[in-house]
């Protein structure tokens, strides 16, 4: 049997990580992998996470199964964090999932059950796992223009022109904030225009929000998702806790399905529970319980928000520093966008040859499309990167 298997396409980011590990140069800089790192290059366990885990170790009296949807308190806390009170709770079905990826996978499977012929529209570019899972599930997809490689900002006219072709019932996948891989985001004025277009087309929005708190702050980063949630009868939202709680390996995420009314919500909830049952039965609980503990305890929550804010401001300072250095060294505004982008990533907009040169000559690793992880830098390495980029372009 196993001899019938064929090689699967290699994950480019994981392959890059391997090359980095094998590089023996002391000065090497990893800007590839999508994990937050502090100035010393560590991915710390957040203080509030440690405290919540200690509390769980002391106080948890059972590891018996939770419900199929996970702990209801986790859903309540996450709905509050992501949506605030913009949608009535009795319209929102939700399941805990293994990470944001699990939520995306379950959302796509729900779409496939409900509407097998629906096309899923993806930004060009998007997180590579989006098209990969869609293809694996045998679903149809299309892309809409998103990134303007000249300006390194959103090509909003191109985006609207392409979304004109959305058919009623098609699903349009949007990044709630901190677009991955580009770092370029719609402005506050552009979101309502885009939403109005999708409404006029009868589209179903699906929001992937994996970096809430990494861009402009917890509430600002959720603003677009809330606008979408409030504007449609039906919305799917996949939220990840991996980055903003730093619980990557605990696999903590949630899928919310906003339905037209409480009756449809109940039907959606039953289907989401069914999907969890088919795929892995009960979802992982440890990370979810840690997140719930933090969000519902005022002291832990305040400490988590403070540490997240420090993280966010640290990344913004690195953006400012990098944009400044590049401006000085290239004597141009070409890289001004680095300071305007938000989240962990920016697409630099340099050629694959330059990306290759940065790796071979300078030991600087970034993804081939010139996506760099801002959090992979620190005050000392920003000038090194800027000098290498200025020299290579
Ligand atoms: N969506 C986007 C856009 C992401 O960048 C990521 C993480 N790389 C995820 C979803 C899912 O993250 P996880 O499954 O680790 O929670």
PDB file of N, CA and C in Angstrom, residues 104 107-108 119-123 126-127 129-131 134 142 144 146 159 163 170-176 179 198 204-209 236 238:
ATOM      1  N   UNK A 104      -9.827  27.048  10.121  1.00  0.00           N
ATOM      2  CA  UNK A 104      -9.948  27.263   8.673  1.00  0.00           C
ATOM      3  C   UNK A 104     -10.400  25.967   7.994  1.00  0.00           C
ATOM      4  N   UNK A 107     -14.009  25.333   8.764  1.00  0.00           N
ATOM      5  CA  UNK A 107     -14.862  26.292   8.033  1.00  0.00           C
ATOM      6  C   UNK A 107     -15.034  25.831   6.591  1.00  0.00           C
ATOM      7  N   UNK A 108     -13.929  25.423   5.987  1.00  0.00           N
ATOM      8  CA  UNK A 108     -13.993  24.991   4.588  1.00  0.00           C
ATOM      9  C   UNK A 108     -14.827  23.718   4.459  1.00  0.00           C
ATOM     10  N   UNK A 119     -17.463  28.824  -4.739  1.00  0.00           N
ATOM     11  CA  UNK A 119     -16.061  29.132  -5.022  1.00  0.00           C
ATOM     12  C   UNK A 119     -15.534  29.927  -3.827  1.00  0.00           C
ATOM     13  N   UNK A 120     -14.297  29.649  -3.437  1.00  0.00           N
ATOM     14  CA  UNK A 120     -13.689  30.413  -2.343  1.00  0.00           C
ATOM     15  C   UNK A 120     -12.666  31.377  -2.940  1.00  0.00           C
ATOM     16  N   UNK A 121     -12.902  32.663  -2.728  1.00  0.00           N
ATOM     17  CA  UNK A 121     -12.029  33.702  -3.285  1.00  0.00           C
ATOM     18  C   UNK A 121     -10.911  34.040  -2.299  1.00  0.00           C
ATOM     19  N   UNK A 122      -9.686  34.040  -2.820  1.00  0.00           N
ATOM     20  CA  UNK A 122      -8.510  34.277  -1.974  1.00  0.00           C
ATOM     21  C   UNK A 122      -7.756  35.502  -2.460  1.00  0.00           C
ATOM     22  N   UNK A 123      -7.156  36.242  -1.527  1.00  0.00           N
ATOM     23  CA  UNK A 123      -6.328  37.371  -1.937  1.00  0.00           C
ATOM     24  C   UNK A 123      -5.072  36.842  -2.634  1.00  0.00           C
ATOM     25  N   UNK A 126      -1.845  35.114  -0.593  1.00  0.00           N
ATOM     26  CA  UNK A 126      -2.417  34.849   0.727  1.00  0.00           C
ATOM     27  C   UNK A 126      -1.507  33.873   1.457  1.00  0.00           C
ATOM     28  N   UNK A 127      -1.881  33.509   2.677  1.00  0.00           N
ATOM     29  CA  UNK A 127      -1.135  32.493   3.418  1.00  0.00           C
ATOM     30  C   UNK A 127      -1.217  31.195   2.614  1.00  0.00           C
ATOM     31  N   UNK A 129      -1.216  28.167   3.060  1.00  0.00           N
ATOM     32  CA  UNK A 129      -2.042  27.050   3.522  1.00  0.00           C
ATOM     33  C   UNK A 129      -3.508  27.200   3.102  1.00  0.00           C
ATOM     34  N   UNK A 130      -3.947  28.432   2.808  1.00  0.00           N
ATOM     35  CA  UNK A 130      -5.342  28.599   2.349  1.00  0.00           C
ATOM     36  C   UNK A 130      -5.578  27.824   1.046  1.00  0.00           C
ATOM     37  N   UNK A 131      -4.841  28.166  -0.040  1.00  0.00           N
ATOM     38  CA  UNK A 131      -5.089  27.417  -1.286  1.00  0.00           C
ATOM     39  C   UNK A 131      -4.749  25.937  -1.155  1.00  0.00           C
ATOM     40  N   UNK A 134      -7.689  24.143   0.441  1.00  0.00           N
ATOM     41  CA  UNK A 134      -8.826  24.168  -0.488  1.00  0.00           C
ATOM     42  C   UNK A 134      -8.630  23.132  -1.602  1.00  0.00           C
ATOM     43  N   UNK A 142     -10.776  30.935  -6.469  1.00  0.00           N
ATOM     44  CA  UNK A 142     -10.376  31.973  -7.420  1.00  0.00           C
ATOM     45  C   UNK A 142      -9.589  32.998  -6.614  1.00  0.00           C
ATOM     46  N   UNK A 144      -8.427  37.176  -6.010  1.00  0.00           N
ATOM     47  CA  UNK A 144      -8.648  38.594  -6.318  1.00  0.00           C
ATOM     48  C   UNK A 144      -7.349  39.337  -6.094  1.00  0.00           C
ATOM     49  N   UNK A 146      -4.686  41.852  -4.822  1.00  0.00           N
ATOM     50  CA  UNK A 146      -4.602  42.440  -3.486  1.00  0.00           C
ATOM     51  C   UNK A 146      -3.370  43.321  -3.315  1.00  0.00           C
ATOM     52  N   UNK A 159      -8.617  45.038  -6.527  1.00  0.00           N
ATOM     53  CA  UNK A 159      -9.372  44.139  -5.638  1.00  0.00           C
ATOM     54  C   UNK A 159     -10.879  44.267  -5.905  1.00  0.00           C
ATOM     55  N   UNK A 163     -13.475  41.488  -7.420  1.00  0.00           N
ATOM     56  CA  UNK A 163     -14.593  41.023  -6.592  1.00  0.00           C
ATOM     57  C   UNK A 163     -15.948  41.294  -7.260  1.00  0.00           C
ATOM     58  N   UNK A 170     -20.859  32.656  -3.228  1.00  0.00           N
ATOM     59  CA  UNK A 170     -19.407  32.437  -3.162  1.00  0.00           C
ATOM     60  C   UNK A 170     -18.883  32.925  -1.810  1.00  0.00           C
ATOM     61  N   UNK A 171     -17.769  32.337  -1.404  1.00  0.00           N
ATOM     62  CA  UNK A 171     -17.160  32.712  -0.132  1.00  0.00           C
ATOM     63  C   UNK A 171     -15.932  33.573  -0.421  1.00  0.00           C
ATOM     64  N   UNK A 172     -15.813  34.683   0.277  1.00  0.00           N
ATOM     65  CA  UNK A 172     -14.638  35.547   0.081  1.00  0.00           C
ATOM     66  C   UNK A 172     -13.828  35.551   1.375  1.00  0.00           C
ATOM     67  N   UNK A 173     -12.619  35.022   1.273  1.00  0.00           N
ATOM     68  CA  UNK A 173     -11.739  34.923   2.453  1.00  0.00           C
ATOM     69  C   UNK A 173     -10.950  36.219   2.610  1.00  0.00           C
ATOM     70  N   UNK A 174     -11.070  36.802   3.792  1.00  0.00           N
ATOM     71  CA  UNK A 174     -10.413  38.084   4.102  1.00  0.00           C
ATOM     72  C   UNK A 174      -9.499  37.901   5.312  1.00  0.00           C
ATOM     73  N   UNK A 175      -8.399  38.617   5.344  1.00  0.00           N
ATOM     74  CA  UNK A 175      -7.550  38.612   6.540  1.00  0.00           C
ATOM     75  C   UNK A 175      -8.067  39.731   7.446  1.00  0.00           C
ATOM     76  N   UNK A 176      -8.460  39.403   8.660  1.00  0.00           N
ATOM     77  CA  UNK A 176      -9.054  40.399   9.540  1.00  0.00           C
ATOM     78  C   UNK A 176      -8.123  41.568   9.833  1.00  0.00           C
ATOM     79  N   UNK A 179      -2.226  41.435   7.329  1.00  0.00           N
ATOM     80  CA  UNK A 179      -2.237  40.494   6.201  1.00  0.00           C
ATOM     81  C   UNK A 179      -0.922  39.717   6.099  1.00  0.00           C
ATOM     82  N   UNK A 198     -19.375  43.356  -1.511  1.00  0.00           N
ATOM     83  CA  UNK A 198     -19.652  41.937  -1.227  1.00  0.00           C
ATOM     84  C   UNK A 198     -21.137  41.722  -0.911  1.00  0.00           C
ATOM     85  N   UNK A 204     -20.616  35.373   0.863  1.00  0.00           N
ATOM     86  CA  UNK A 204     -20.488  35.000   2.270  1.00  0.00           C
ATOM     87  C   UNK A 204     -19.043  35.277   2.683  1.00  0.00           C
ATOM     88  N   UNK A 205     -18.806  36.232   3.589  1.00  0.00           N
ATOM     89  CA  UNK A 205     -17.424  36.492   3.997  1.00  0.00           C
ATOM     90  C   UNK A 205     -16.910  35.447   4.985  1.00  0.00           C
ATOM     91  N   UNK A 206     -15.643  35.130   4.825  1.00  0.00           N
ATOM     92  CA  UNK A 206     -14.950  34.296   5.809  1.00  0.00           C
ATOM     93  C   UNK A 206     -13.711  35.080   6.238  1.00  0.00           C
ATOM     94  N   UNK A 207     -13.589  35.328   7.538  1.00  0.00           N
ATOM     95  CA  UNK A 207     -12.476  36.134   8.035  1.00  0.00           C
ATOM     96  C   UNK A 207     -11.482  35.227   8.759  1.00  0.00           C
ATOM     97  N   UNK A 208     -10.223  35.351   8.391  1.00  0.00           N
ATOM     98  CA  UNK A 208      -9.139  34.669   9.092  1.00  0.00           C
ATOM     99  C   UNK A 208      -8.428  35.725   9.932  1.00  0.00           C
ATOM    100  N   UNK A 209      -8.514  35.604  11.251  1.00  0.00           N
ATOM    101  CA  UNK A 209      -7.856  36.594  12.113  1.00  0.00           C
ATOM    102  C   UNK A 209      -6.852  35.855  13.013  1.00  0.00           C
ATOM    103  N   UNK A 236     -18.318  33.526   8.465  1.00  0.00           N
ATOM    104  CA  UNK A 236     -17.473  32.541   9.154  1.00  0.00           C
ATOM    105  C   UNK A 236     -16.215  33.255   9.637  1.00  0.00           C
ATOM    106  N   UNK A 238     -12.469  32.488  11.515  1.00  0.00           N
ATOM    107  CA  UNK A 238     -11.470  31.565  12.072  1.00  0.00           C
ATOM    108  C   UNK A 238     -10.454  32.404  12.844  1.00  0.00           C
TER     109      UNK A 238
END
